[in-house]
Structures are given as C-alpha cells and as structure tokens.
Coordinates of C-alpha atoms in Angstrom, one line a residue:
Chain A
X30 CA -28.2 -23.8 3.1
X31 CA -31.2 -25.1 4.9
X32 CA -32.6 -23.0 7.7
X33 CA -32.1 -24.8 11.3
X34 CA -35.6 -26.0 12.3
X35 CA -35.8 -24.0 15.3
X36 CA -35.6 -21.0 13.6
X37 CA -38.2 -21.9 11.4
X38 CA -40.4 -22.6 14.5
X39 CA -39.4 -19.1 15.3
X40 CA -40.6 -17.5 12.5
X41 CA -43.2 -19.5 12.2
X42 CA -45.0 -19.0 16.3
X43 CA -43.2 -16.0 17.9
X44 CA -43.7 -12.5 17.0
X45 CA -40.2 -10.8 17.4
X46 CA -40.2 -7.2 19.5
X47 CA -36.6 -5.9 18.2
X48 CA -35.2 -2.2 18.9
X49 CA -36.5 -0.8 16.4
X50 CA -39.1 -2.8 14.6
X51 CA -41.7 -5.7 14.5
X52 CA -40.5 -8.7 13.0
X53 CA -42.6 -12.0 11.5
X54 CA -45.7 -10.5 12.2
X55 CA -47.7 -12.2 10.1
X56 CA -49.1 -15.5 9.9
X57 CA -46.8 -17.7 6.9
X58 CA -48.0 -20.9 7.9
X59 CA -50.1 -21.9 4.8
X60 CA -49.6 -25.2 2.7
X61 CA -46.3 -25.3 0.3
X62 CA -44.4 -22.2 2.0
X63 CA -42.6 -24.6 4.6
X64 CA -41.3 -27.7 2.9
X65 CA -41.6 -30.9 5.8
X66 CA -44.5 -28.9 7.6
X67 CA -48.2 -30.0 6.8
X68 CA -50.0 -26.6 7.1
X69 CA -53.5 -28.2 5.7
X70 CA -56.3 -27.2 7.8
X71 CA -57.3 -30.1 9.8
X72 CA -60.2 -29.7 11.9
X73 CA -58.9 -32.9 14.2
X74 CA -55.6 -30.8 14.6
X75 CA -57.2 -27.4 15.6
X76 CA -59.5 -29.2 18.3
X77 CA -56.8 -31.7 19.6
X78 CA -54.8 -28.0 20.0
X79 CA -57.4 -25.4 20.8
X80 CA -58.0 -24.3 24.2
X81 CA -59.7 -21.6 26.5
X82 CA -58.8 -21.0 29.8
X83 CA -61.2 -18.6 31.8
X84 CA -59.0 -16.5 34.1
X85 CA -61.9 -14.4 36.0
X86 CA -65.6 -13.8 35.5
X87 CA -68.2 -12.1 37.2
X88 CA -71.6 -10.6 35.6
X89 CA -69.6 -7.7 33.5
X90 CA -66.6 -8.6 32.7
X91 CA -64.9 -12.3 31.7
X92 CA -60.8 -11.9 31.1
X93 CA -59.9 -15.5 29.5
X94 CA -57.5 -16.9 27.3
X95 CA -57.8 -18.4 23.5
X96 CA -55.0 -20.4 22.4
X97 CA -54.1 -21.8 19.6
X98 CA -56.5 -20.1 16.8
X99 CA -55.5 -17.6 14.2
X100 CA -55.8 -14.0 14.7
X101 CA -58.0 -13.5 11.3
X102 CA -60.4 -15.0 13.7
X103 CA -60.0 -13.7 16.7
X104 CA -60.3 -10.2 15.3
X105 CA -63.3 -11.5 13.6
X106 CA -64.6 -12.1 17.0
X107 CA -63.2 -8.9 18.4
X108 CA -64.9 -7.4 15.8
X109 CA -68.4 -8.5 16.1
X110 CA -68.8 -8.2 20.0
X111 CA -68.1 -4.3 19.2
X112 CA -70.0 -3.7 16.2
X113 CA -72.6 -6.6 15.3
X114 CA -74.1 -8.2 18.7
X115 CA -77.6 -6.9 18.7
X116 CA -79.0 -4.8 21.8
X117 CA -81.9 -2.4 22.0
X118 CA -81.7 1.0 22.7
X119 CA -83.7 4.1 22.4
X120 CA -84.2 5.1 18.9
X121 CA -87.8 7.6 18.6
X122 CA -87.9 10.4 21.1
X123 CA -91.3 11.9 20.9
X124 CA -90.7 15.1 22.9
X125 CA -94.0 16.9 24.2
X126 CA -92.6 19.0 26.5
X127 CA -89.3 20.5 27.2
X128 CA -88.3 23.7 28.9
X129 CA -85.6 22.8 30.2
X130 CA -82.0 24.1 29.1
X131 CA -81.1 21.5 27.1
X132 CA -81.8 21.3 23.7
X133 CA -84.3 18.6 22.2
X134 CA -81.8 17.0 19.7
X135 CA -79.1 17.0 22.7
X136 CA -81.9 15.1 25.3
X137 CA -82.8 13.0 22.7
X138 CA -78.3 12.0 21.8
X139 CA -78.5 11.5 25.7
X140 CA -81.4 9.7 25.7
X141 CA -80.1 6.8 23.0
X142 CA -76.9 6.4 24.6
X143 CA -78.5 5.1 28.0
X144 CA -78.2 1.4 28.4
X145 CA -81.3 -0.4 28.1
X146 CA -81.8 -3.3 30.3
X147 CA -84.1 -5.7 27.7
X148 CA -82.6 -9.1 26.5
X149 CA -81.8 -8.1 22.7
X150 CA -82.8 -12.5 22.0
X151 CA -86.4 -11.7 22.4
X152 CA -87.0 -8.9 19.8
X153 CA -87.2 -8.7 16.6
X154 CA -85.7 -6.1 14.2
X155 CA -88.3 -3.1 13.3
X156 CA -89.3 -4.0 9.8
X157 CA -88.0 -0.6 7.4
X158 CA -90.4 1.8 6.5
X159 CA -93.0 0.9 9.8
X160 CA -93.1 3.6 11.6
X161 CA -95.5 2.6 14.7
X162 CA -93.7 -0.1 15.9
X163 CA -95.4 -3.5 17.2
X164 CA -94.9 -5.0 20.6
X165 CA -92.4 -7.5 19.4
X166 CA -90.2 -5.0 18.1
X167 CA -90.3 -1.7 20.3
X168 CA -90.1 -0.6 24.0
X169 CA -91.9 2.2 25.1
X170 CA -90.4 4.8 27.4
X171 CA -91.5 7.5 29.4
X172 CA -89.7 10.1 31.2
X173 CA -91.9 12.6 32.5
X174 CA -90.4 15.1 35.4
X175 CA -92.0 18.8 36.6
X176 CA -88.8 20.2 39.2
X177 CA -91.0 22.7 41.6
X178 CA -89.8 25.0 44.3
X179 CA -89.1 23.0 47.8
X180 CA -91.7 24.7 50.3
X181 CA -89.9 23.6 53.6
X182 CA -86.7 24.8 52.2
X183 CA -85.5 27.4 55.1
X184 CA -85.0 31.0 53.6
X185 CA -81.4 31.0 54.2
X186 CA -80.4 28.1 52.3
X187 CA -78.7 28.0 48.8
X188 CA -78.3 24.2 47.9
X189 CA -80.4 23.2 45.2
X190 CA -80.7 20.0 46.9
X191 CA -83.3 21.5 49.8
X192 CA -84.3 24.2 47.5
X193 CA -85.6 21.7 44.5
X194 CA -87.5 19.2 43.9
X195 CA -86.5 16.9 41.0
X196 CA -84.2 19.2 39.9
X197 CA -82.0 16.3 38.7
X198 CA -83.3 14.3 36.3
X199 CA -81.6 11.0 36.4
X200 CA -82.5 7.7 34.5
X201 CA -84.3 6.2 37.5
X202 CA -87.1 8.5 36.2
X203 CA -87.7 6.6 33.0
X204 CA -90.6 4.4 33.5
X205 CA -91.6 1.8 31.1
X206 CA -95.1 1.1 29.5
X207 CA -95.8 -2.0 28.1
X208 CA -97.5 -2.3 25.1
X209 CA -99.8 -5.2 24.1
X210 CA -98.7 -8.2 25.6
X211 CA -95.1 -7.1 27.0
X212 CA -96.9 -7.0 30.8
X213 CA -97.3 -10.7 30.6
X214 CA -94.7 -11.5 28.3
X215 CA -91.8 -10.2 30.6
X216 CA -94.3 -9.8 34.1
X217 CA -91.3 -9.8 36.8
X218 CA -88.8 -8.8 34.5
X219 CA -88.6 -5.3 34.9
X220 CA -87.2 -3.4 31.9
X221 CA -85.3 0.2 32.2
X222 CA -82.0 1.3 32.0
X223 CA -79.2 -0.7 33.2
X224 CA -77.9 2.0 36.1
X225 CA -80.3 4.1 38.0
X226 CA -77.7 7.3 38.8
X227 CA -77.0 8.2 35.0
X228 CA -77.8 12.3 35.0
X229 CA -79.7 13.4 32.1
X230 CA -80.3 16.9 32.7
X231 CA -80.6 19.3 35.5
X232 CA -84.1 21.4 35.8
X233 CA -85.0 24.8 38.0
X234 CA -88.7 25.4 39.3
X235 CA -91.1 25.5 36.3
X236 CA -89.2 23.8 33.6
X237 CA -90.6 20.1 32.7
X238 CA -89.6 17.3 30.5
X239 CA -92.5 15.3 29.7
X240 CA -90.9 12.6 26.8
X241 CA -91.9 9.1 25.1
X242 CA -89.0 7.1 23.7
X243 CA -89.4 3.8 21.6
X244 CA -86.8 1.6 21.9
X245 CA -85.5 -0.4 19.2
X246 CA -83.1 -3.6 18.2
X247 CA -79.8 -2.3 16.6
X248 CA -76.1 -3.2 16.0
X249 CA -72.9 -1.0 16.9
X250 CA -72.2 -1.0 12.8
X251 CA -75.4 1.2 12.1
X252 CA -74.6 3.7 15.6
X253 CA -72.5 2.9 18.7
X254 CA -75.4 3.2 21.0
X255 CA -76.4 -0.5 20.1
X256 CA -72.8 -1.6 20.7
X257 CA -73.4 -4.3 23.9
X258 CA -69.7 -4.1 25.2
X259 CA -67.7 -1.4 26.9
X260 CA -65.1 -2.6 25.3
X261 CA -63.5 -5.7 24.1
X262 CA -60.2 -6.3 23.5
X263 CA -57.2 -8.6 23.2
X264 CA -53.7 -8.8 23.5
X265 CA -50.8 -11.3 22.6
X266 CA -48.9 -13.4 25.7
X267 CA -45.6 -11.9 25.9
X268 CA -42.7 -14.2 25.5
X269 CA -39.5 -13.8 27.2
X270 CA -36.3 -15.4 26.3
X271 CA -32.9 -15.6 27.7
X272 CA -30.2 -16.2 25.3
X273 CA -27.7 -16.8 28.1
X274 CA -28.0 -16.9 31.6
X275 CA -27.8 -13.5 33.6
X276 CA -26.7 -13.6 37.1
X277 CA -25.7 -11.3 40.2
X278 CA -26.1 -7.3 39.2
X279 CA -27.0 -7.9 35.7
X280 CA -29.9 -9.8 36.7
X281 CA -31.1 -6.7 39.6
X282 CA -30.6 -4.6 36.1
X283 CA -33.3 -7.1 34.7
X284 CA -35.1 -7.2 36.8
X285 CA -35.9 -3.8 37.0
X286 CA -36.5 -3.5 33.1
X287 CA -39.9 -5.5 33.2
X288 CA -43.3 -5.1 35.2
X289 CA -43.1 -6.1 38.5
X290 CA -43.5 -9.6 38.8
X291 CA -42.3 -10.8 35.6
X292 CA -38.6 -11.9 36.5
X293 CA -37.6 -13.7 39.5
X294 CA -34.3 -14.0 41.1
X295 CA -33.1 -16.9 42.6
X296 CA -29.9 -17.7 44.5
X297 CA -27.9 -20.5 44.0
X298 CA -25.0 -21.5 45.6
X299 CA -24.4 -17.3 46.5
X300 CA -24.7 -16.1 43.2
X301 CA -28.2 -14.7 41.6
X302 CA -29.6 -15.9 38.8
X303 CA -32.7 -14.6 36.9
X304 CA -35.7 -16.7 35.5
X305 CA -38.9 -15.8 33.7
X306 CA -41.5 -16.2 36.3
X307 CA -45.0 -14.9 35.0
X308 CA -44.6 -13.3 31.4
X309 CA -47.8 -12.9 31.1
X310 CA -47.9 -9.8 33.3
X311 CA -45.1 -7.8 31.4
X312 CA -46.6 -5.3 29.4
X313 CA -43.8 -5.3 26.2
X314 CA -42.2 -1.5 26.9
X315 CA -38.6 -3.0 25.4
X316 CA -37.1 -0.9 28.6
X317 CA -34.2 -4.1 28.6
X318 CA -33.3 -3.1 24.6
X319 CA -32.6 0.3 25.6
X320 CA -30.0 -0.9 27.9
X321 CA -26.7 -1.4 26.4
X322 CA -25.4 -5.0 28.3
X323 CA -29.0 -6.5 28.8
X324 CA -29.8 -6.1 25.0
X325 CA -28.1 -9.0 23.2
X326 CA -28.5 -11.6 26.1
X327 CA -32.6 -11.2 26.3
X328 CA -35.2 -11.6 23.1
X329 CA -39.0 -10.3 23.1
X330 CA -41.7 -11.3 21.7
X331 CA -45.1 -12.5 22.1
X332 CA -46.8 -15.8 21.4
X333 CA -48.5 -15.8 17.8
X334 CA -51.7 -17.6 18.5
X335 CA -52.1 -17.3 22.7
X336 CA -54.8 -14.1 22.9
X337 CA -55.7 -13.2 26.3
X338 CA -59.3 -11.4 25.6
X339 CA -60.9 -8.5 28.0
X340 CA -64.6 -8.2 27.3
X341 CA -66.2 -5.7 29.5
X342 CA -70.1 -5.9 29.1
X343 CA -72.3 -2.3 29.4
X344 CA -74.7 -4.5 31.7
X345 CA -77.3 -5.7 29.0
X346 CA -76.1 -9.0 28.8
X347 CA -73.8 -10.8 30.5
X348 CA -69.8 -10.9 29.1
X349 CA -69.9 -14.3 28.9
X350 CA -73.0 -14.6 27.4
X351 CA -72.2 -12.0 25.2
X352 CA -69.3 -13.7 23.4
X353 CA -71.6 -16.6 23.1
X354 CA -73.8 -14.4 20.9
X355 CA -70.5 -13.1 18.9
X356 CA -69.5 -16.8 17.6
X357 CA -73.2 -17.2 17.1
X358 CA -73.1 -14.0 14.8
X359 CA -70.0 -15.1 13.1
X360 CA -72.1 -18.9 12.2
X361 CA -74.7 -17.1 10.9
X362 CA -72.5 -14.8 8.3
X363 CA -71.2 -18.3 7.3
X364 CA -74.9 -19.9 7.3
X365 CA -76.0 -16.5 5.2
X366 CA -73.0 -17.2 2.6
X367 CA -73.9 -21.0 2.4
X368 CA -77.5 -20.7 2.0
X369 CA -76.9 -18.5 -0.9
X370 CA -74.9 -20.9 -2.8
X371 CA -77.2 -24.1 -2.1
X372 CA -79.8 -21.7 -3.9
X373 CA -78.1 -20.6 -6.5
X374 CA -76.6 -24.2 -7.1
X375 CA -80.7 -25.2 -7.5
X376 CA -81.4 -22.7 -10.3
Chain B
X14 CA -83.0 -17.4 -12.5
X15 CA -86.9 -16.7 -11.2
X16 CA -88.6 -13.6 -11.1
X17 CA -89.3 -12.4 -8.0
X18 CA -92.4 -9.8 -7.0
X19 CA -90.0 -8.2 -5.2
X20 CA -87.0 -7.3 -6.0
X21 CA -84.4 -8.9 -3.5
X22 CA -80.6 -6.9 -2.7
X23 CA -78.0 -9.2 -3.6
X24 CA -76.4 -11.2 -1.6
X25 CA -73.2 -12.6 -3.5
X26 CA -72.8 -12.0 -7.0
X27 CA -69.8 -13.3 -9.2
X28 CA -67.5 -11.5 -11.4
X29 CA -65.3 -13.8 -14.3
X30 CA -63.6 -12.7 -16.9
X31 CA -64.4 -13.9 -20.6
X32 CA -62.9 -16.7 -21.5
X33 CA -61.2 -17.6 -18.4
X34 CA -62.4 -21.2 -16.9
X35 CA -64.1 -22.1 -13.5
X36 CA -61.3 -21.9 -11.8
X37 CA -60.5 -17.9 -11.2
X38 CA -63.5 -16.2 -10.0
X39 CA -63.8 -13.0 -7.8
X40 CA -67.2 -13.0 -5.8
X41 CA -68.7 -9.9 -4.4
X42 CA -69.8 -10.1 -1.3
X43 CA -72.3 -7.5 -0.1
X44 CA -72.7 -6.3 3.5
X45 CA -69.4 -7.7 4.8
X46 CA -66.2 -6.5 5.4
X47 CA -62.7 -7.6 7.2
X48 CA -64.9 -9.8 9.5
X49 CA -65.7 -11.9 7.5
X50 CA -63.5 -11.1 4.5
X51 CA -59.8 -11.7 6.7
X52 CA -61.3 -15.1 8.1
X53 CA -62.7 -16.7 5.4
X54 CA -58.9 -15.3 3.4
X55 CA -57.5 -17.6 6.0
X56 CA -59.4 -20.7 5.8
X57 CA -59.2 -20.7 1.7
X58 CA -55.3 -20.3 1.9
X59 CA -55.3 -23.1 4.2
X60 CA -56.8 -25.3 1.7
X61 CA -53.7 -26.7 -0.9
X62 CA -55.6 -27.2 -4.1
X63 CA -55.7 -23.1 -3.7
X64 CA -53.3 -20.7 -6.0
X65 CA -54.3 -17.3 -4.7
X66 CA -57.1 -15.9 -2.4
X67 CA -57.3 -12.5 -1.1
X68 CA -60.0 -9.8 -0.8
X69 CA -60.3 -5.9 -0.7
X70 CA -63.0 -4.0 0.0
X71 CA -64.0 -1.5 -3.2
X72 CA -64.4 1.6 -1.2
X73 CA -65.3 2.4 2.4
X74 CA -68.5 4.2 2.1
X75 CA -69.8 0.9 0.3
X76 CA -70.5 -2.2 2.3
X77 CA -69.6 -5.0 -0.1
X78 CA -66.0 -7.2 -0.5
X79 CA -64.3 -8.4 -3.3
X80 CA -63.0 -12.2 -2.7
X81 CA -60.9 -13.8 -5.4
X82 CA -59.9 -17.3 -5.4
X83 CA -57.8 -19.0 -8.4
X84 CA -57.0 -22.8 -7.9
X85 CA -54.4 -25.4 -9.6
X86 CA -55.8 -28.2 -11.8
X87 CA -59.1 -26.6 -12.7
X88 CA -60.9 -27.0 -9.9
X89 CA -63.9 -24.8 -10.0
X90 CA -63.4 -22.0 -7.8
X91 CA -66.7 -22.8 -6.1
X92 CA -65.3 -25.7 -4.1
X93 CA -62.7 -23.8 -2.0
X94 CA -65.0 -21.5 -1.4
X95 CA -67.9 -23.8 -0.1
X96 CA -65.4 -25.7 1.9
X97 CA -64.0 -22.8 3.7
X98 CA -67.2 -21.3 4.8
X99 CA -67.9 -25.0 6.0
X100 CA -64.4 -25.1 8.0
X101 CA -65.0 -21.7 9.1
X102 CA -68.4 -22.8 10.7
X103 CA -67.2 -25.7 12.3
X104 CA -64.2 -23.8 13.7
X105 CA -66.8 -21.2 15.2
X106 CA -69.2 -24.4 16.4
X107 CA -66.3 -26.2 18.5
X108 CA -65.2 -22.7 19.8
X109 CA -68.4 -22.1 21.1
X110 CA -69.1 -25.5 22.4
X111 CA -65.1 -24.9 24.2
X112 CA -66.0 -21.9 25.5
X113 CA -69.7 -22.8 26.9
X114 CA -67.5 -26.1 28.6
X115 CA -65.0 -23.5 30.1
X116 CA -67.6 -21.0 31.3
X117 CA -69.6 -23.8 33.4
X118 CA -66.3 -25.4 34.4
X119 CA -65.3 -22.0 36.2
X120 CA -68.8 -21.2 37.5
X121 CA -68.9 -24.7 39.0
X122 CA -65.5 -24.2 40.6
X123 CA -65.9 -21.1 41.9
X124 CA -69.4 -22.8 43.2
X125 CA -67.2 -25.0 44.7
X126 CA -64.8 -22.9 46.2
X127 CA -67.4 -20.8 48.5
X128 CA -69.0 -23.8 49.3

C-alpha cells in the first residue's frame, strides 16, 4: 500500500521530537529512494530555494537564518568558523625577566590566549623550520612592567590600589614594535590586543615582567588560541503542529507548556482557541508530551533544512566578515582537491 | 609521474583493488576530515549515476579520510568525484554571493532606519 504523499513530505522535511526519541533524523532525500520525487542535485533548484535572512548584526555578533541547504553543509560551515578561519595570535614568548608569582610557562598560556587585534588577510603563514620570523609573517610584542611602592600612599592605608604602582598588569601594557615595514604598512592602524582590561598577572613592589612575544598566523585545528569566534553555533526552527484544534482550558494548559511567546490565544465567538504564533522562540523541552490530554492532539519537531546560525566574533574580525572567510575556506578545500586532479589528469 | 627535488606530502592518493574496473575506487584524502568528508558524501549521493559513496576517517590521531565511490554502468569513479567538488564549490560561491547580498541589504536598512 502506497504511503500517502504527505507523510512522505513528513519524513522527508520535518524532524519528529516524540516522547521518547528522535525520529527521521536524517537526510533520505537522495535519487531512487522516493519513487515520483527528482532528488538530483540541481544547482537552478537549490538557488531558486536558498535563502538567508539576517535577523540582527552589529560588529560581534550576526544571528541569521540559512534555509533551504543541507546540514552536511552547514556543519561544514560550523565547523570551519571554529576550527580553520585563520587569526594571529601570540606564539614565541621570549621571557627576560620575570619575578613575579606566576610561572613563565603559565604567563606565556595567558599570553597566547589574548586576542590580537591584526587583520589575519594580510599575513602570511610562518614558513616551518624559520625560526626568526619576517615582517610579513610575525608581530612583535612587548610587555614590559616594574610595580614600585606608591610614595604618596598615606601610612594608614592598605589598598593595593594607593599603595602600588602597576601592580596590575593588564593587556593595555602590551605595546607593539613594528618590524621592517609594518610602521608604514599599517601607519594608523594600531595593532594590540582586542580589550584593554584583560588581567594578566598581579605584581608587588620589586617584581618585574619585562617580555617579547612574536605573534603568529594560526587556525583553531592546530590550538584554540587561533580560533576567531567565541562561539558559533546553530540550531533547527522548531515546528509546531496541531493535530486538532485545542480550545478553552486545554489551550491555557498549552499555553503554558511552551516558551513564552510561542502560542497565542485567541477568542472567538467566547470560546479560546490556541494558534502557533512565533515557533521560532520555543526552545523544544517536550513539556506538552509529558502531559497526558495535550500529548496526542500536538506534534514537535523542527524544520530539516531552516538553521538559525549564532556567530559571536572574539573581536578580530567582524562576524559577518568572518563567515565570509569560512565559505571562502570551504572553496579553497574544494579548489585544493580540484587542482590535484587537473594535475594528476596531466601526467 | 616526475621527480621532484623535494619531496612533496600527498595530497590524494587512490586505493583500487586488483582487478576491479574504474568504477570502485576509495581515495585518501589527506588533511581533511568530516568537513569536508560529510559534504562532499552529500553532493556524490546526490548525483544518480552513483551506487555507493561514504567516507571514514582511518583513526583520529591521523588527519587523512577515506572516500569511496562505486558507480552503475562503468562510469569511472573519477567523474562523480570531479563533479561533486565542482557542485560543492558552486554551492559555497552562490552562498557567499547570498550572504554578502543579505549583509549589505541589512546594513543599508538599518542605515535607513536611523536616518
């Protein structure tokens, strides 16, 4: 007996949330498994359906929607913006002087986790196995602070902030030297960590840090330093359906099951009746299934190819211009892959 | 094939079994993994002329896929493969190009809406 189409479309767009499981997770639309369906890829058909909607931006973080793409590739995407978008960050720690508490190896961790404010686009990778570093490849660092005894301090005092000076070493104290042509190269643009209040370590009068750090280009797969985003992340648009109407107190019951804001209540002609208003805020808990009325006349799930991406930036790069740089990444795996075959196609 | 001064770190290599035709042929892809790997999986099984495609990645601590394809009618496995990294670039250009369209849309409306 032939399946009715709708269920088809079902199983073949909407991931079911059921009690106790997960159900048509993955994607089964590939030629020959639905007979009447043409699942070839068709570039024409992908752009006539593919859409991105930009909910909000601002300089760190862009929130917008991707519809109507597979989630092999959006992963992919996901994937890259944490782990292969290139940034710079401090690599060499040369440490001359440190008397301070903190350990050298522990400074030098903290040191490579500070966000470096350099665009990533206009530096090379070091070669392997150079161990200087040339201008078009490194940023030099310094950090050099001496913490002294505060002589106008009054003799009754005992906060280290009017006792000390420069007892707090914070990333503002990193200066940067440029090497060969980086002063006219970047002139205005200054280059330093991203935030100015990061604390690297505390000092007491007498104890000094005087440090050079190079700074390198990197990815988040070799060490999570170089990874550009805070995080990125997606999630699915959650789909509500009602599978027959629900009305006076069993629709207040509803209501109450999902986020706020998710189901509406009208009332017509005296009686309520509930509607879907904005699924997209619902965050899928499945409250509704634990209730024993509400569980057959409502059905979860979440839209297969409608991802609704977060990508919050560290402040290198823009967000937005940092998912630019992600597909970029992905064209150039593809591009790596090609090339390879043309030239082994010529031998 | 040419020999090289240096010796280069391969790229892709291709695995076939003897006697077997053009048409089954597991590549190994160095310095990928499911980035690449679950993508590309997709675009090849979107492509009907294709039997089986699927990849697996030998062992964690090594960076490098495998990726077999086996296609009907004798097609060498070559095709599938060239075409899908083609559709997969493509895809990736018109996203971009979408998303570049949708970022200077919503900076010009917000532009716009202060003004």
């Amino acid at each position: 007996m032939a399946v009715p189409r709708s269920r088809v479309d079902e199983i073949r767009n909407c991931i079911t949330l059921t009690e106790y499981g997960v159900r048509n997770v993955h994607t089964t639309d590939f030629p020959g498994n639905y007979p009447g369906y043409d699942d070839t890829w068709s570039q024409k058909r992908f752009e006539k359906n593919f859409r991105i909607n930009i909910i909000n931006m601002d300089d760190s973080t862009v929130e917008f929607d991707m519809i109507g793409i597979d989630c092999a590739i959006a992963n992919a995407f996901r994937r890259i913006l944490l782990a292969e978008v290139p940034t710079m960050a401090v690599e060499k720690v040369f440490i001359y002087n440190n008397t301070s508490i903190v350990q050298d190896e522990i400074l030098a961790h903290r040191l490579g986790l500070i966000p470096i404010k350099a665009d990533p686009r206009l530096f090379e990778y070091r070669n392997s196995g150079d161990e200087e570093g040339t201008e078009i490849d490194t940023i030099q660092l310094q950090l050099k602070v001496k913490c002294t005894r505060n002589p106008k301090a009054t003799k009754e005092s005992s906060d280290p902030r009017e006792l000390y000076v420069n007892h707090m070493v914070y990333s503002k104290h990193i200066k940067w030297i440029p090497i060969g042509n980086q002063a006219d190269h970047f002139g205005e643009a200054v280059i330093g960590p991203v935030h100015e209040d990061i604390l690297i370590a505390q000092l007491r009068p007498g104890q000094e840090l005087d440090i050079v750090m190079h700074c390198v280009k990197g990815i988040g797969k070799d060490h999570a330093k170089f990874s550009p985003v805070a995080t990125a992340s997606y999630r699915l648009l959650p789909e509500i359906t009602f599978l027959e109407p629900i009305e006076g107190e069993l629709a207040e019951k509803l209501k109450k099951c999902f986020s706020p804001g998710v189901i509406a209540i009208d009332v017509l002609e005296g009686k309520k009746l509930a509607r879907v208003a904005n699924a997209r805020l619902d965050t899928c808990t499945r409250e509704v299934l634990r209730n024993e009325e509400l569980k057959h006349k409502v059905k979860i799930g979440r839209v297969r190819d409608h991802f609704i991406f977060s990508v919050e930036s560290t402040g290198i790069l823009p967000a937005a211009v940092l998912v630019s740089e992600a597909i970029k990444v992905m064209m150039s795996k593809c591009q790596r892959f090609l090339n390879e075959l043309d030239l082994a196609q010529m031998e | 094939m040419a020999t090289e001064g240096v010796s280069r770190k391969p790229v892709l290599e291709m695995v076939q079994a003897e006697g077997a035709d053009e048409s089954c042929v597991t590549y190994v892809m160095h310095d990928e993994d499911h980035t690449l790997g679950n993508s590309l999986r997709y675009m090849i099984m979107k492509n009907p002329e294709v039997e089986f495609c699927g990849y697996s990645i030998t062992h964690p601590s090594e960076s490098k896929i495998n990726f077999r394809i086996q296609t009907k009618g004798g097609l060498p496995a070559i095709e599938p493969f060239r075409r899908g990294l083609t559709e997969l670039n493509d895809l990736c250009q018109h996203v971009l190009n979408t998303f570049e369209m949708s970022v200077k849309a919503y900076e010009q409306q917000s532009f716009e809406d202060m003004a």
